[in-house]
Amino acid sequence: MIPKNIGHDIPKELPRELVEVIQTGKGVRIERIVSKGHVSPEGFWYDQENSEWVLVLQGGAALLLEGASGPIALGPGDYLNIPAHARHRVEWTDPDRETVWLAIYYD
């Protein structure tokens, strides 16, 4: 086993959001997501089969849940549990620095 650091090996250029699967197991998938000014496409909503627990490790973001009065701002250390089929979108990520997320998808 070789330890890795979730904040290392971030490309200098991010033309697209970087999504890397870190680990999978029975009923669970763990990803590192790196954003820099990336948002959900206009009119697009995530509607996932699994629940998703997200933690912002660095940077900042704002998520909008369908039917909410406004976006939920997330900064370093903030986390949110999104139940399966709760429609949501990424409204904003910090354009000046990388936002590093830890996302855990589970049954």
XYZ file of C-alpha atoms in Angstrom, residues 1-6 8-9 22-23:
10
model
C 0.000 0.000 0.000
C 1.199 3.466 -0.909
C -0.421 6.483 0.762
C -1.660 9.323 -1.414
C -2.641 12.912 -0.674
C -6.005 14.172 -1.921
C -1.622 16.538 -4.633
C -1.355 16.012 -8.380
C -10.527 6.946 -5.367
C -12.200 3.793 -4.067
